Amino acid sequence: MKRRIVVPGEKLGVVEEFIPNEGIREENGNLYSLYLGSLYEKDVKLSVRPFKRPVLPLRPGEIALGEVRSADRSSYNIHLVALIKPRKALLNPPVQAVMSKRPPNLGVRPSDILLVKINSTKSGLITVTMNGPPELGVILSFCPVCGAPLRKGVGYTLVCENCGKVYLDKKISSRYGWNPFKEGMVAYAKKRSTR
Ligand SMILES: [Zn+2]
């Protein structure tokens, strides 16, 4: 049985190859992870088990990893899945946050993975922003047409090497493509998930 860390929205395969079990969402024949967690592959069965939750109040100024879940007229609904800096911790279940639709936050799409800064936590409402140092922004984005992960091009462009589409409408993190779970976070995640 193979095992690796996956992020919400990550494409894991297609229905012709695998049978989706828990923690997997199917859309147009593609299989996506619902959680930040461990991917289990047994024969043709796929499942994702989310990491367990550390209890943590978030603090303004901290850098977090989040997934865009939806958008309305004035804001984006973000699920924060981990704290990155200065504290490193997984947030499971994800913590809900709101990001205003103002520059430089504009242009993100559901399933985009972002590095954001916690703005405020007043009265239980967590607001976040991509405004700040160059590391804040989109660190992983999937092609809305074919589901493949996008590669960073020049400046703020993202390119799909699978279908050739180019996207240039959002702030890209200077750390685009970085997977925080391959650096220290993995050991932490494994320790927590075996509890
Ligand atoms: Zn594509």
CSV table of C-alpha atoms and ligand atoms in Angstrom, one decimal:
chain,number,residue,atom,x,y,z
A,1,MET,CA,0.0,0.0,0.0
A,2,LYS,CA,1.5,3.3,-1.1
A,3,ARG,CA,1.1,6.4,1.0
A,4,ARG,CA,1.6,10.1,0.4
A,5,ILE,CA,0.4,13.5,1.6
A,6,VAL,CA,-2.2,15.2,-0.6
A,7,VAL,CA,-3.9,18.6,-0.4
A,8,PRO,CA,-7.6,19.5,-0.9
A,9,GLY,CA,-8.5,19.8,-4.6
A,10,GLU,CA,-5.5,17.8,-5.7
A,11,LYS,CA,-6.3,15.6,-8.7
A,12,LEU,CA,-5.6,12.0,-7.8
A,13,GLY,CA,-6.7,10.1,-10.9
A,14,VAL,CA,-9.6,9.3,-13.1
A,15,VAL,CA,-12.6,6.9,-12.6
A,16,GLU,CA,-11.3,4.6,-15.3
A,17,GLU,CA,-8.2,3.9,-13.1
A,18,PHE,CA,-9.5,3.9,-9.5
A,19,ILE,CA,-12.5,3.3,-7.3
A,20,PRO,CA,-13.0,6.3,-5.0
A,21,ASN,CA,-13.6,5.7,-1.3
A,22,GLU,CA,-13.7,8.1,1.6
A,23,GLY,CA,-12.2,11.5,1.3
A,24,ILE,CA,-12.5,11.7,-2.5
A,25,ARG,CA,-14.7,13.8,-4.7
A,26,GLU,CA,-15.6,12.9,-8.3
A,27,GLU,CA,-16.2,15.6,-10.9
A,28,ASN,CA,-16.4,14.9,-14.6
A,29,GLY,CA,-14.7,11.6,-14.2
A,30,ASN,CA,-11.8,13.1,-12.3
A,31,LEU,CA,-11.0,12.2,-8.7
A,32,TYR,CA,-10.0,15.0,-6.2
A,33,SER,CA,-8.9,15.0,-2.6
A,34,LEU,CA,-11.4,16.5,-0.1
A,35,TYR,CA,-8.8,16.9,2.6
A,36,LEU,CA,-5.3,17.6,3.6
A,37,GLY,CA,-4.3,14.2,4.6
A,38,SER,CA,-2.7,10.9,3.6
A,39,LEU,CA,-3.6,9.2,0.4
A,40,TYR,CA,-4.1,5.4,0.6
A,41,GLU,CA,-3.9,3.4,-2.5
A,42,LYS,CA,-4.9,-0.3,-2.3
A,43,ASP,CA,-5.3,-2.2,-5.5
A,44,VAL,CA,-7.5,0.2,-7.4
A,45,LYS,CA,-9.2,1.7,-4.3
A,46,LEU,CA,-8.2,5.3,-3.3
A,47,SER,CA,-9.0,7.0,-0.1
A,48,VAL,CA,-7.8,10.1,1.7
A,49,ARG,CA,-7.7,10.3,5.5
A,50,PRO,CA,-7.6,13.7,7.0
A,51,PHE,CA,-5.0,14.6,9.7
A,52,LYS,CA,-6.2,15.0,13.2
A,53,ARG,CA,-6.8,18.4,14.7
A,54,PRO,CA,-4.5,20.4,17.0
A,55,VAL,CA,-6.4,22.9,19.0
A,56,LEU,CA,-5.1,26.4,18.3
A,57,PRO,CA,-6.5,29.9,18.4
A,58,LEU,CA,-5.1,31.7,15.3
A,59,ARG,CA,-3.3,35.0,15.8
A,60,PRO,CA,-3.2,38.1,13.6
A,61,GLY,CA,0.0,38.2,11.5
A,62,GLU,CA,0.5,34.5,11.2
A,63,ILE,CA,1.0,33.0,7.8
A,64,ALA,CA,-1.4,30.2,6.9
A,65,LEU,CA,-2.1,27.8,4.1
A,66,GLY,CA,-5.6,27.9,2.8
A,67,GLU,CA,-7.9,26.6,0.0
A,68,VAL,CA,-10.4,28.8,-1.8
A,69,ARG,CA,-13.8,27.0,-1.4
A,70,SER,CA,-16.3,29.5,-2.8
A,71,ALA,CA,-16.8,33.2,-3.7
A,72,ASP,CA,-19.6,35.6,-3.4
A,73,ARG,CA,-20.0,39.2,-4.5
A,74,SER,CA,-17.6,40.8,-2.0
A,75,SER,CA,-15.5,38.0,-0.6
A,76,TYR,CA,-13.9,34.6,-0.8
A,77,ASN,CA,-14.6,31.7,1.6
A,78,ILE,CA,-11.2,30.2,2.5
A,79,HIS,CA,-10.6,27.0,4.4
A,80,LEU,CA,-7.3,27.3,6.4
A,81,VAL,CA,-5.7,23.9,6.5
A,82,ALA,CA,-2.4,24.7,8.2
A,83,LEU,CA,-0.3,27.3,10.0
A,84,ILE,CA,3.0,27.8,8.3
A,85,LYS,CA,4.8,30.7,10.1
A,86,PRO,CA,5.9,31.3,12.8
A,87,ARG,CA,4.0,28.3,14.2
A,88,LYS,CA,3.7,25.1,12.1
A,89,ALA,CA,0.5,23.1,12.7
A,90,LEU,CA,-2.2,21.4,10.8
A,91,LEU,CA,-5.8,22.6,11.1
A,92,ASN,CA,-8.2,19.8,10.8
A,93,PRO,CA,-11.1,20.3,10.3
A,94,PRO,CA,-10.1,23.4,8.4
A,95,VAL,CA,-10.7,26.8,9.9
A,96,GLN,CA,-13.1,29.0,8.0
A,97,ALA,CA,-11.9,32.4,7.0
A,98,VAL,CA,-13.0,35.3,4.8
A,99,MET,CA,-10.8,37.2,2.3
A,100,SER,CA,-12.2,40.4,0.7
A,101,LYS,CA,-12.4,40.7,-3.1
A,102,ARG,CA,-10.0,43.6,-3.3
A,103,PRO,CA,-6.5,43.8,-4.9
A,104,PRO,CA,-4.3,41.9,-4.5
A,105,ASN,CA,-6.7,39.2,-3.6
A,106,LEU,CA,-8.7,39.3,-6.8
A,107,GLY,CA,-8.7,36.5,-9.4
A,108,VAL,CA,-8.4,33.4,-7.2
A,109,ARG,CA,-10.7,30.5,-7.9
A,110,PRO,CA,-12.2,27.7,-5.9
A,111,SER,CA,-9.5,24.9,-5.4
A,112,ASP,CA,-6.6,27.4,-5.5
A,113,ILE,CA,-4.2,26.8,-2.6
A,114,LEU,CA,-2.9,30.1,-1.1
A,115,LEU,CA,-0.4,31.4,1.4
A,116,VAL,CA,-2.3,34.1,3.3
A,117,LYS,CA,-1.7,36.3,6.4
A,118,ILE,CA,-4.2,36.4,9.2
A,119,ASN,CA,-5.6,39.9,9.3
A,120,SER,CA,-8.0,39.8,12.2
A,121,THR,CA,-9.7,37.3,14.5
A,122,LYS,CA,-12.2,39.7,16.2
A,123,SER,CA,-15.4,38.2,17.4
A,124,GLY,CA,-14.6,34.8,16.0
A,125,LEU,CA,-14.5,36.1,12.4
A,126,ILE,CA,-11.2,35.3,10.8
A,127,THR,CA,-10.2,37.5,7.9
A,128,VAL,CA,-7.1,36.9,5.8
A,129,THR,CA,-5.3,38.6,2.9
A,130,MET,CA,-2.7,38.0,0.3
A,131,ASN,CA,-1.5,41.6,0.8
A,132,GLY,CA,2.1,41.7,2.1
A,133,PRO,CA,5.4,40.0,1.2
A,134,PRO,CA,5.9,38.3,-2.1
A,135,GLU,CA,5.5,34.8,-0.5
A,136,LEU,CA,1.8,35.6,0.0
A,137,GLY,CA,-0.3,34.5,-2.9
A,138,VAL,CA,-1.3,31.4,-4.9
A,139,ILE,CA,1.1,28.5,-4.3
A,140,LEU,CA,-0.8,25.8,-6.2
A,141,SER,CA,-3.5,26.1,-8.8
A,142,PHE,CA,-5.2,23.5,-10.9
A,143,CYS,CA,-6.4,24.0,-14.5
A,144,PRO,CA,-10.2,24.7,-14.5
A,145,VAL,CA,-10.4,23.0,-17.9
A,146,CYS,CA,-8.5,19.7,-17.4
A,147,GLY,CA,-7.6,19.6,-13.7
A,148,ALA,CA,-3.8,19.4,-14.2
A,149,PRO,CA,-1.6,21.4,-11.8
A,150,LEU,CA,-0.5,24.6,-13.4
A,151,ARG,CA,3.2,25.6,-13.9
A,152,LYS,CA,4.4,29.1,-13.1
A,153,GLY,CA,5.4,31.1,-16.2
A,154,VAL,CA,6.9,34.6,-16.4
A,155,GLY,CA,5.7,37.1,-13.8
A,156,TYR,CA,2.2,36.3,-12.6
A,157,THR,CA,1.3,33.9,-15.4
A,158,LEU,CA,0.3,30.2,-14.9
A,159,VAL,CA,0.5,27.7,-17.7
A,160,CYS,CA,-1.2,24.4,-18.2
A,161,GLU,CA,1.2,22.0,-19.8
A,162,ASN,CA,-1.6,19.5,-20.4
A,163,CYS,CA,-4.0,21.6,-22.4
A,164,GLY,CA,-1.9,24.7,-23.2
A,165,LYS,CA,-4.2,27.3,-21.4
A,166,VAL,CA,-2.5,30.4,-19.9
A,167,TYR,CA,-3.9,32.2,-16.9
A,168,LEU,CA,-2.7,35.7,-15.7
A,169,ASP,CA,-5.3,37.1,-13.4
A,170,LYS,CA,-4.0,36.6,-9.8
A,171,LYS,CA,-1.1,37.2,-7.4
A,172,ILE,CA,1.3,34.2,-7.5
A,173,SER,CA,3.4,33.5,-4.5
A,174,SER,CA,7.2,33.7,-4.9
A,175,ARG,CA,7.1,30.2,-3.5
A,176,TYR,CA,4.7,28.8,-6.1
A,177,GLY,CA,4.9,25.0,-6.3
A,178,TRP,CA,6.4,24.7,-2.9
A,179,ASN,CA,4.8,21.9,-0.9
A,180,PRO,CA,5.1,22.8,2.8
A,181,PHE,CA,4.3,19.2,3.7
A,182,LYS,CA,7.6,17.9,2.3
A,183,GLU,CA,9.6,20.0,4.8
A,184,GLY,CA,9.2,19.1,8.4
A,185,MET,CA,5.4,19.2,8.1
A,186,VAL,CA,5.4,15.6,6.9
A,187,ALA,CA,7.0,14.3,10.1
A,188,TYR,CA,4.6,16.3,12.1
A,189,ALA,CA,1.6,15.1,10.1
A,190,LYS,CA,2.7,11.5,10.5
A,191,LYS,CA,3.1,11.8,14.2
A,192,ARG,CA,-0.4,13.3,14.6
A,193,SER,CA,-2.1,10.9,12.2
A,194,THR,CA,-0.9,7.9,14.1
A,195,ARG,CA,-2.4,9.1,17.4
B,1,ZN,ZN,-5.4,22.3,-18.7
